[in-house]
PDB file of C-alpha atoms in Angstrom:
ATOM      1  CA  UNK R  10     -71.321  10.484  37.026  1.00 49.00           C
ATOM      2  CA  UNK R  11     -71.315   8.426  33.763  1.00 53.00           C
ATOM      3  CA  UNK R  12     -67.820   5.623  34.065  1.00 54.00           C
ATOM      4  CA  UNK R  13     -65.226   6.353  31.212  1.00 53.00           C
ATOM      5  CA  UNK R  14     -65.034   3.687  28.441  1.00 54.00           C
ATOM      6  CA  UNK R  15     -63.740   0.923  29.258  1.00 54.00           C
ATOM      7  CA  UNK R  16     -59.364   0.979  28.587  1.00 51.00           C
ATOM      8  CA  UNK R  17     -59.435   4.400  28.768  1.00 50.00           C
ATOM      9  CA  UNK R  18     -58.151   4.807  32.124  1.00 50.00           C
ATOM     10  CA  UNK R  19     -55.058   2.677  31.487  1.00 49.00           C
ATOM     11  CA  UNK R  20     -54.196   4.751  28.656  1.00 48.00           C
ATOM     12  CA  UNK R  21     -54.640   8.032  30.325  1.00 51.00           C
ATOM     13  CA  UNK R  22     -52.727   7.132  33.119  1.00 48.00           C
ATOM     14  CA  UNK R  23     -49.799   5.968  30.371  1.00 50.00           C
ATOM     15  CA  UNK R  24     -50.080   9.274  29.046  1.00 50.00           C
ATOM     16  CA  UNK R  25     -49.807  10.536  32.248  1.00 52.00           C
ATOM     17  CA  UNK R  26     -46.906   9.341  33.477  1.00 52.00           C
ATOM     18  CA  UNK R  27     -45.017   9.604  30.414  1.00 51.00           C
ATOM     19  CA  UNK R  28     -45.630  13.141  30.607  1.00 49.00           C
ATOM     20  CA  UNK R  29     -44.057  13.295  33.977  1.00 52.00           C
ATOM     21  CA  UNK R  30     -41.339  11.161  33.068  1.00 51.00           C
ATOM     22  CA  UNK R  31     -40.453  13.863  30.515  1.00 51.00           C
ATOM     23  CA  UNK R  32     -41.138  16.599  32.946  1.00 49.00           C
ATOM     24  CA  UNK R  33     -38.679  15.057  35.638  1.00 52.00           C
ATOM     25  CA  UNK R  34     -35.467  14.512  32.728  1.00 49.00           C
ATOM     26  CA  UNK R  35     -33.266  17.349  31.789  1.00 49.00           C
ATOM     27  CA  UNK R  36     -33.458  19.101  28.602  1.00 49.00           C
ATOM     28  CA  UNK R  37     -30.847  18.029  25.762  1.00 45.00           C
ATOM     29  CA  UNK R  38     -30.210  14.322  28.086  1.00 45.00           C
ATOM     30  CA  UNK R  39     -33.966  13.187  27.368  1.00 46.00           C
ATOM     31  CA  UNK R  40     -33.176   8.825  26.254  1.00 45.00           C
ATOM     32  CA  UNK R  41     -34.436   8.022  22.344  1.00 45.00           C
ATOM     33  CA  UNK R  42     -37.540   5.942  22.532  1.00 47.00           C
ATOM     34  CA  UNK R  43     -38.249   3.053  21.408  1.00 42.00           C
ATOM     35  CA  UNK R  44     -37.632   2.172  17.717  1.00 42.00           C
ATOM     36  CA  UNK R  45     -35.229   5.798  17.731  1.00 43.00           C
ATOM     37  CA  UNK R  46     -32.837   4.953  15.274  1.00 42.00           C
ATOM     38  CA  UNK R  47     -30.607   7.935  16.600  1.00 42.00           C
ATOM     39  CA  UNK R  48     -26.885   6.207  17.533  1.00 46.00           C
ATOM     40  CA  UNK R  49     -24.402   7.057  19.827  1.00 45.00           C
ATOM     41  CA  UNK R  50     -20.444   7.200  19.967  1.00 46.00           C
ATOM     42  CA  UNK R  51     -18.154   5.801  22.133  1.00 48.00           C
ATOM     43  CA  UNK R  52     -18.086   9.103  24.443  1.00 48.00           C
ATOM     44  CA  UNK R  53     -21.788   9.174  23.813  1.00 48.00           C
ATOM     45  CA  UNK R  54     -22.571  12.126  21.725  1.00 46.00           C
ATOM     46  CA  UNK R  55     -25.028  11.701  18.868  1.00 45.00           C
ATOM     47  CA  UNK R  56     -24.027  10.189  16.045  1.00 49.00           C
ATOM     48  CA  UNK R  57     -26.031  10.836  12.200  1.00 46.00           C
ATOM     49  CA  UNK R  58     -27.158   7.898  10.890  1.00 43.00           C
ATOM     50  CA  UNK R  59     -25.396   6.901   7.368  1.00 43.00           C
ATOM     51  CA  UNK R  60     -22.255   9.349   8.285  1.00 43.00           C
ATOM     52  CA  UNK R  61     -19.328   7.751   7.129  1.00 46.00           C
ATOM     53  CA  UNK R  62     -16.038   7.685   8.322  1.00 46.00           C
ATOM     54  CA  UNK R  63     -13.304   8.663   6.190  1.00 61.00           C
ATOM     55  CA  UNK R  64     -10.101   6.130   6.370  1.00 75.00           C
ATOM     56  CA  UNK R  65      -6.342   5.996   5.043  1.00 84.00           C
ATOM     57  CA  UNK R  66      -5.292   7.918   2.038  1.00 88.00           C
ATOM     58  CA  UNK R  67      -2.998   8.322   0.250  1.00 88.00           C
ATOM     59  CA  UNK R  68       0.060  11.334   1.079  1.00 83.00           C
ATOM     60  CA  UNK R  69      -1.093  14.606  -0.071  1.00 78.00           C
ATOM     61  CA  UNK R  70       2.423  16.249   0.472  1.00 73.00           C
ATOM     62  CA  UNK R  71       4.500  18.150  -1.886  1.00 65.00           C
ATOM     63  CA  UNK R  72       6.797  15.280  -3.462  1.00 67.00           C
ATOM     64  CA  UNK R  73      11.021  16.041  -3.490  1.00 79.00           C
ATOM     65  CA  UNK R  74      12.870  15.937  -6.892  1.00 85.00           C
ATOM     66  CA  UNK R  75      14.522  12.799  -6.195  1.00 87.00           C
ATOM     67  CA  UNK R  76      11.503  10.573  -5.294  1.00 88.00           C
ATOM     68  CA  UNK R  77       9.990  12.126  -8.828  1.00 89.00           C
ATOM     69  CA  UNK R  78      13.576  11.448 -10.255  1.00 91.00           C
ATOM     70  CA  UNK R  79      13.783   7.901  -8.715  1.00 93.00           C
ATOM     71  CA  UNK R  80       9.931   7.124  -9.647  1.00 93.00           C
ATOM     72  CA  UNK R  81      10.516   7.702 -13.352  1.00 92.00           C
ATOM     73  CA  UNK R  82      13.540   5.939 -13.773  1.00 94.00           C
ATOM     74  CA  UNK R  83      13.600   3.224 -11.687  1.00 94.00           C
ATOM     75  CA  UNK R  84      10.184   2.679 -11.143  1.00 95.00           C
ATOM     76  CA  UNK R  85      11.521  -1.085  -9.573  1.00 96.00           C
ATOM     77  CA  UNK R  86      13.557   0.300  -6.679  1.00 96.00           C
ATOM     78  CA  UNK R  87      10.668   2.344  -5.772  1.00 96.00           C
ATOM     79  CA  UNK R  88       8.242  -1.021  -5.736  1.00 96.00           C
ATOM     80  CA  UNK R  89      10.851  -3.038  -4.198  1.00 96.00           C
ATOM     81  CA  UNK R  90      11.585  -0.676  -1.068  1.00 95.00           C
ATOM     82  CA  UNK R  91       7.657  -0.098  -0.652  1.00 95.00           C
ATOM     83  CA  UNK R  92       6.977  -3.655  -0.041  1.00 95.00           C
ATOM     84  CA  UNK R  93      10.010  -4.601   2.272  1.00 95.00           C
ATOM     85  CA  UNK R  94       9.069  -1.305   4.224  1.00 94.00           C
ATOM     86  CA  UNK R  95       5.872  -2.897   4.733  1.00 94.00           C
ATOM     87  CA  UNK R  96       7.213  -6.484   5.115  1.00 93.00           C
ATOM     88  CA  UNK R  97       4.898  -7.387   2.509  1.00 94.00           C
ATOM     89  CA  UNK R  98       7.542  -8.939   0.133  1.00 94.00           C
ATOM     90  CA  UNK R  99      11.320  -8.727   0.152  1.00 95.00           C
ATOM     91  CA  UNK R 100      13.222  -6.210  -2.236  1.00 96.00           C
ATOM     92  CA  UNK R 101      14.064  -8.541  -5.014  1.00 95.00           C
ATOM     93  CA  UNK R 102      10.071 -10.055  -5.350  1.00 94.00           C
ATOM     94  CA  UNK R 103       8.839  -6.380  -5.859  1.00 94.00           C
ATOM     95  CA  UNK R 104      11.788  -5.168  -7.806  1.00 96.00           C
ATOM     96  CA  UNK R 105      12.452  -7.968 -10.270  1.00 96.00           C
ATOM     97  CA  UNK R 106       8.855  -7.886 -12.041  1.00 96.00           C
ATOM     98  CA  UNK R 107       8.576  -4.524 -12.885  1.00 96.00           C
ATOM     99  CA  UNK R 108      12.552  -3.951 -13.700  1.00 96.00           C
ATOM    100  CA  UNK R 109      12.053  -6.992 -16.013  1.00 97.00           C
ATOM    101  CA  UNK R 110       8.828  -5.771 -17.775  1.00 96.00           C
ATOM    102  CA  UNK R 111      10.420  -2.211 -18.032  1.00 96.00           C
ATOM    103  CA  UNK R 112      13.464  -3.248 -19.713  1.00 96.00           C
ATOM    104  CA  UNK R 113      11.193  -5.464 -22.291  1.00 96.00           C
ATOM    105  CA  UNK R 114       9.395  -2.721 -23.199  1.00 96.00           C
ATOM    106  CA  UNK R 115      12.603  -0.563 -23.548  1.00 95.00           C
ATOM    107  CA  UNK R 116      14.249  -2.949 -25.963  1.00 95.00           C
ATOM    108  CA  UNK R 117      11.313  -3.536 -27.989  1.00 94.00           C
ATOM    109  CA  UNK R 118      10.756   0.007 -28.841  1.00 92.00           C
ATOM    110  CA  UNK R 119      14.289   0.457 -29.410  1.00 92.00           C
ATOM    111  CA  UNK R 120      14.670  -2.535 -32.472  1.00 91.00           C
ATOM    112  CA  UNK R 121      13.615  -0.518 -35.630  1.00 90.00           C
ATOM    113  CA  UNK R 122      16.408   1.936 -34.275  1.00 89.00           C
ATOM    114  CA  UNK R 123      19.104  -0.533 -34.996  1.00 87.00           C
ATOM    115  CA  UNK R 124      17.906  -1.808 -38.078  1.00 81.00           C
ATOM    116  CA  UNK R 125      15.197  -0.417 -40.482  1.00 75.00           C
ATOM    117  CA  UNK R 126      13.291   2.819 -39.359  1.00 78.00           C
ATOM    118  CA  UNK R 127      10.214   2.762 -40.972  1.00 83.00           C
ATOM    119  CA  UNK R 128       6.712   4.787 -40.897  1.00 86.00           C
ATOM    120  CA  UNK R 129       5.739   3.028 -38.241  1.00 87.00           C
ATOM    121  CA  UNK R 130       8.450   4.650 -35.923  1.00 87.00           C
ATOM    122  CA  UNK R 131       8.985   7.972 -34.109  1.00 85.00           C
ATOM    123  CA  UNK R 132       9.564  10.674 -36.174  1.00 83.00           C
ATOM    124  CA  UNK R 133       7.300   9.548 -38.513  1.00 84.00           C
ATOM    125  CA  UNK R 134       4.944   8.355 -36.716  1.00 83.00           C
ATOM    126  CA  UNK R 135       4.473  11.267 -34.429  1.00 82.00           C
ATOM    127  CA  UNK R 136       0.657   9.496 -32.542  1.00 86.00           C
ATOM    128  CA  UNK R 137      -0.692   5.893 -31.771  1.00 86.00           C
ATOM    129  CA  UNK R 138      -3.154   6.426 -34.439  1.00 86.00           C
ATOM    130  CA  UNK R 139      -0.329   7.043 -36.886  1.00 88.00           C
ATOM    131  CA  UNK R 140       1.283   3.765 -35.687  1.00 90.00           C
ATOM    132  CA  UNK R 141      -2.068   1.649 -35.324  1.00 88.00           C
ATOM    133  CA  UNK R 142      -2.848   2.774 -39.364  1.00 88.00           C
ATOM    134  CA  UNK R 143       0.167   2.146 -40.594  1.00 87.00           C
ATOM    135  CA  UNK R 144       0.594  -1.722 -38.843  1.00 88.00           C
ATOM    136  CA  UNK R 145      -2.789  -2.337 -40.369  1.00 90.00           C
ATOM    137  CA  UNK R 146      -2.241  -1.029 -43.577  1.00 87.00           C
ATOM    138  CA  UNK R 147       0.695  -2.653 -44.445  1.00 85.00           C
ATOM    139  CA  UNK R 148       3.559   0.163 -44.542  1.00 86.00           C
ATOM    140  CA  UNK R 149       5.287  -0.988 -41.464  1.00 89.00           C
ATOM    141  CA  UNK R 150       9.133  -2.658 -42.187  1.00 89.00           C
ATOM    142  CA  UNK R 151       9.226  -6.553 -40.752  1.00 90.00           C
ATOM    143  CA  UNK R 152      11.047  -5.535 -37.637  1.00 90.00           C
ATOM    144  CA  UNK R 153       8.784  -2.599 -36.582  1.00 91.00           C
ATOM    145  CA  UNK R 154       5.926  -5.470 -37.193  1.00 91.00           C
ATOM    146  CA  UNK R 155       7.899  -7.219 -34.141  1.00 91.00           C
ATOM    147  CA  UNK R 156       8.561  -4.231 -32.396  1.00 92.00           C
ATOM    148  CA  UNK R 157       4.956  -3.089 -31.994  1.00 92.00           C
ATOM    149  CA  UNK R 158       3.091  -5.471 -30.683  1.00 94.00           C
ATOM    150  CA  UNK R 159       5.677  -6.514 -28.085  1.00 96.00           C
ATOM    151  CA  UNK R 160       6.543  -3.356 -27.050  1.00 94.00           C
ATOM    152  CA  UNK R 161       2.318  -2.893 -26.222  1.00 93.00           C
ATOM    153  CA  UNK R 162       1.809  -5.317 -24.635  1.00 95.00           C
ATOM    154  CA  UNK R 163       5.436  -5.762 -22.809  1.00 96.00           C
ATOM    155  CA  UNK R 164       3.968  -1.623 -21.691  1.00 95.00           C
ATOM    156  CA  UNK R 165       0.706  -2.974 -20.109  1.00 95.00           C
ATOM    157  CA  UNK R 166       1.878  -5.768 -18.299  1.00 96.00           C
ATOM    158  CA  UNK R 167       4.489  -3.162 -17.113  1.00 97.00           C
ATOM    159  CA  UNK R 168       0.904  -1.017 -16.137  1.00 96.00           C
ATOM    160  CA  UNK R 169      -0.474  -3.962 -14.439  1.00 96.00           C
ATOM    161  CA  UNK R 170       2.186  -5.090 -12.127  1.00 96.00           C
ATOM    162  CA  UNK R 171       2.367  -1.737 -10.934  1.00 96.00           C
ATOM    163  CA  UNK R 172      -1.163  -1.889 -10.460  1.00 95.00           C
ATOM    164  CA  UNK R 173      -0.815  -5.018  -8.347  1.00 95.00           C
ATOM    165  CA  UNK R 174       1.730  -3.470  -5.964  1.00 96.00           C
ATOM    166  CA  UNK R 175      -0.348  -0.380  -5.744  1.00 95.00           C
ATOM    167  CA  UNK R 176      -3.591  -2.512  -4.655  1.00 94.00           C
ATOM    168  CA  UNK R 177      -1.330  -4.928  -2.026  1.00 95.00           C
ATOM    169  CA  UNK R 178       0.292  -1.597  -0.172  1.00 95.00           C
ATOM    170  CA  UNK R 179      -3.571  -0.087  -0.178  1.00 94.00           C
ATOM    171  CA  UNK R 180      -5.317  -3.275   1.751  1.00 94.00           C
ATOM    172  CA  UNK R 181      -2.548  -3.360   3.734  1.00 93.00           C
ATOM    173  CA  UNK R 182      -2.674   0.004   4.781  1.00 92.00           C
ATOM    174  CA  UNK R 183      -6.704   0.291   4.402  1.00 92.00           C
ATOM    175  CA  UNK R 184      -6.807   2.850   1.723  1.00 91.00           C
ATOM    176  CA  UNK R 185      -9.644   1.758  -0.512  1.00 89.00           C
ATOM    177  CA  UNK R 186      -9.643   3.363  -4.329  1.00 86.00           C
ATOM    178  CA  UNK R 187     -11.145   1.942  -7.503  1.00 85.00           C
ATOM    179  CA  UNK R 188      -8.984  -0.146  -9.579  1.00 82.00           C
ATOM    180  CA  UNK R 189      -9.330   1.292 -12.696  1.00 88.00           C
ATOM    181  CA  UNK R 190      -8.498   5.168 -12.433  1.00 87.00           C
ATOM    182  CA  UNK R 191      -5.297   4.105 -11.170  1.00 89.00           C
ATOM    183  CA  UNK R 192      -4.531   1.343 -13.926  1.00 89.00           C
ATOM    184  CA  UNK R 193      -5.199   3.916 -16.711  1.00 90.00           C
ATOM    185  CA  UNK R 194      -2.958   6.749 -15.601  1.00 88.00           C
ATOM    186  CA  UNK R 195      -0.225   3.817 -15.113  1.00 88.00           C
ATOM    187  CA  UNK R 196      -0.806   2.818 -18.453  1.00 87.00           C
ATOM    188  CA  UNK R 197      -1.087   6.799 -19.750  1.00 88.00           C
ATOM    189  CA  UNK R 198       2.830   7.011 -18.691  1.00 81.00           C
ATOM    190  CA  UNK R 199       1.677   8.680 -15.827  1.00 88.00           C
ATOM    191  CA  UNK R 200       2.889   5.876 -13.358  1.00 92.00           C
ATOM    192  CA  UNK R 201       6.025   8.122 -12.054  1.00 91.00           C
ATOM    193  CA  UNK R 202       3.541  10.390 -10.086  1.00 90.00           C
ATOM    194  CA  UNK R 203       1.508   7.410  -8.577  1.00 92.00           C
ATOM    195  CA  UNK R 204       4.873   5.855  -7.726  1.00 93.00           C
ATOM    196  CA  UNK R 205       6.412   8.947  -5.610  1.00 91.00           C
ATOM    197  CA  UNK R 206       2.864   9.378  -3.918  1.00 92.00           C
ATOM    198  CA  UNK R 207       3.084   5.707  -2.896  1.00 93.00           C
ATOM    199  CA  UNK R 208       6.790   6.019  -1.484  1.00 93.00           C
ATOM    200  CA  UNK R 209       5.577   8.835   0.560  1.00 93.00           C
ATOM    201  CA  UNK R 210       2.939   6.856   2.216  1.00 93.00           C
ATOM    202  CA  UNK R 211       4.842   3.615   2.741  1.00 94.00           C
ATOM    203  CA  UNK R 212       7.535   6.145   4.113  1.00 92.00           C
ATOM    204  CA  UNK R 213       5.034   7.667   6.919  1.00 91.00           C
ATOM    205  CA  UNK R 214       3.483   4.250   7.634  1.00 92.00           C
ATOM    206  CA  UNK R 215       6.253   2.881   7.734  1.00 90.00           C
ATOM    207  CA  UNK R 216       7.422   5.536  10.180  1.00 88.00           C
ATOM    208  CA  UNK R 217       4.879   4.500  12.422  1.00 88.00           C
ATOM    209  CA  UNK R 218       4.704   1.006  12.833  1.00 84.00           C
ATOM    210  CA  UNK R 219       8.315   0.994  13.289  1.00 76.00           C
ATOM    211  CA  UNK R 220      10.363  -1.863  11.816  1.00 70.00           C
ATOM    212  CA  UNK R 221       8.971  -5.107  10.803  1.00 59.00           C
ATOM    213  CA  UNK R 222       7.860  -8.292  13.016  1.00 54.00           C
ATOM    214  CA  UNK R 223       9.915 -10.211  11.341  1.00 49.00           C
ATOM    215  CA  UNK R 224      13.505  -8.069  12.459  1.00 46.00           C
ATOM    216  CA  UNK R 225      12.638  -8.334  16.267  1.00 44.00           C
ATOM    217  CA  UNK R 226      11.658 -11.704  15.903  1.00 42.00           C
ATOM    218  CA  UNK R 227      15.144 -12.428  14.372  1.00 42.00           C
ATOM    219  CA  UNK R 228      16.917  -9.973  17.110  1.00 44.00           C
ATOM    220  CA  UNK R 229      15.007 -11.840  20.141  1.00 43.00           C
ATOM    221  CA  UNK R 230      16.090 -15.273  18.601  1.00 41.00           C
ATOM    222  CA  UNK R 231      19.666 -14.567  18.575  1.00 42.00           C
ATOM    223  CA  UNK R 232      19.973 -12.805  21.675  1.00 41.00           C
ATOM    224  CA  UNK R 233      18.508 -15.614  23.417  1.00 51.00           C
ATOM    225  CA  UNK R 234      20.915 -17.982  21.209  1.00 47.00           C
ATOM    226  CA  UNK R 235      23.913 -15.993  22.403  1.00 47.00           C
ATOM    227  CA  UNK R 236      22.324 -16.040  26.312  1.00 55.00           C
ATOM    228  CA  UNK R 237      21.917 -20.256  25.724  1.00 54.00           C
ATOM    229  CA  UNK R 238      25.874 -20.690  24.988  1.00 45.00           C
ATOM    230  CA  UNK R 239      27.030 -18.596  27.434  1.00 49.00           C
ATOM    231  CA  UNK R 240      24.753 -20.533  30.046  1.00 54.00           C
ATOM    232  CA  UNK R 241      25.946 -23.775  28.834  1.00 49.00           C
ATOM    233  CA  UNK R 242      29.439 -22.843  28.610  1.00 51.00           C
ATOM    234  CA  UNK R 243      29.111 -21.346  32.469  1.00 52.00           C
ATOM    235  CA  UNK R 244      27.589 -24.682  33.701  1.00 53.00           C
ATOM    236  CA  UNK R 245      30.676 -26.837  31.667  1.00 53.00           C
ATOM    237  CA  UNK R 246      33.127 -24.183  33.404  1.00 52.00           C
ATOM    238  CA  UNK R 247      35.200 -24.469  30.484  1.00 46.00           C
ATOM    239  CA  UNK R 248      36.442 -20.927  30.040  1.00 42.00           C
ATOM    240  CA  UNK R 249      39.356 -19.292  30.683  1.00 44.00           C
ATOM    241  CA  UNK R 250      40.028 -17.330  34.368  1.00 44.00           C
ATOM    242  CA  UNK R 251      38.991 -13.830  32.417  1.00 42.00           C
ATOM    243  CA  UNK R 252      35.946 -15.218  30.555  1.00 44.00           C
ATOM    244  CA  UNK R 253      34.584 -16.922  33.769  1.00 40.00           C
ATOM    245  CA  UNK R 254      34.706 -14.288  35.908  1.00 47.00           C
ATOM    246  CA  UNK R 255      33.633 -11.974  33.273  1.00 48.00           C
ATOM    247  CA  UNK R 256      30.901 -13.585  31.680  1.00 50.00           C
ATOM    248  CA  UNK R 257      29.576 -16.320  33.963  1.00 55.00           C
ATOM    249  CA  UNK R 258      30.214 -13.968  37.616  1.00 54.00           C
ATOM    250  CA  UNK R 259      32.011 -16.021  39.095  1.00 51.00           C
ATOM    251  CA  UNK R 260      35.591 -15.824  40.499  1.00 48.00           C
ATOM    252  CA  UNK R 261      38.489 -15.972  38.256  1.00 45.00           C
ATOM    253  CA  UNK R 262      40.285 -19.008  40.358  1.00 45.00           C
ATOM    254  CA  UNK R 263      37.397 -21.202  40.827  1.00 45.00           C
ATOM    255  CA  UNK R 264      37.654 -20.910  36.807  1.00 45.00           C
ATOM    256  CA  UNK R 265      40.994 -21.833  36.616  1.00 46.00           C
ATOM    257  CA  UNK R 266      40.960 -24.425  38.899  1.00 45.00           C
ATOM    258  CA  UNK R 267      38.121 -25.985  36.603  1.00 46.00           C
ATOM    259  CA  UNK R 268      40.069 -25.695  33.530  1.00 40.00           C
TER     260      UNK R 268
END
């Protein structure tokens, strides 16, 4: 009987006993081979490669009348509270930029009302591309020529610190969004419904983490203050008969009697 070719055998028998290997393991537990790129969970169920998992957004709840109130005029409360919530700034840091910016823009826009209403001013200049042609063609009065430009750009800085404050609250809470969707609905006067859907978050977050670090840190510190006088008052025995017995456990005429 002829001898197979040589490395034949050791291949067969591979094939062999992989085939029995299969044979002895239970169908749907069968191990990936090698170079699978099939991944597995933490409980170990099968995981699709490139699945992604979805993180943090932002509140999809109805908003109340008072956050949409609050939100559109006084747009710095709402920043303010949203970062001390989060212990990311305290109230005055988040609240003094925007209130500042905002009440720029408010008294620019408002100057050719006191003095010289021109065509460059609502009513008569009912769009921005009324206003724009009308500042560059030389019909505007000399204070709407002020009031123009400032009150622009005094607007988008207004547009951008809010947009600052929105992206701080979203890395700390891991909500990632693009920057610029945001930035032109903010700048689009559309900031009020941004703002209300941020204090909704912050508000559930802020529900969960409970209050922050930096309050029990401060509450721990005093109580053990408060427990560090009382100790070295009860070693000095310097208090009264009531106090002693009271405070330090002991009895009121050994108290006394050191007094």
């Amino acid at each position: 009987m002829p001898s197979p070719p040589p490395g034949t055998m050791g291949a067969n028998k591979r094939g062999q006993n992989g085939a029995e290997e299969d044979a002895q393991e239970p169908e749907g537990a069968k191990s990936p081979r090698a170079g699978s790129t099939l991944e597995t969970t933490s409980n170990g169920t099968p995981d699709q490669a490139g699945e992604e998992v979805s993180g943090p957004t932002w509140s999809n709840d109805v908003g109340e009348l008072e956050d949409c109130v609050l939100s559109c005029f006084c747009p710095c409360i709402v920043t303010g509270r949203n970062l001390q919530r989060l212990g990311l700034a305290p109230f005055a840091k988040g609240c003094a930029p925007v209130g500042l910016l905002l009440a720029c823009t408010i008294i620019f826009f408002s100057l050719p009302y006191w003095t010289d209403n021109g065509p460059c001013s609502f009513p008569t200049a009912l769009w921005e591309w009324s206003v724009t042609e009308g500042f560059f063609g030389g019909n505007c009065t000399p204070t709407e020529y002020v009031s123009v430009p400032f009150t622009r750009v005094s607007w988008f800085c207004f547009a951008i610190c809010l947009n600052v404050i929105r992206r701080r609250i979203a890395d700390d809470i891991g909500i990632h969004e693009k920057y610029c969707p945001s930035l032109f609905f903010q700048c689009c006067c559309c900031y009020a419904c941004l703002l209300s859907t941020e204090m909704r978050t912050v508000r559930e977050v802020a529900h969960k983490r409970g209050p922050p670090a930096e309050e029990s840190v401060g509450e721990a510190v005093v109580v053990q203050t408060l427990d560090t006088v009382v100790t070295l008052a009860c070693q000095d025995q310097s208090y009264s008969s009531y106090s002693w017995s009271s405070n330090c456990g002991g009895d009121g005429g050994s108290g006394g009697g050191g007094s």
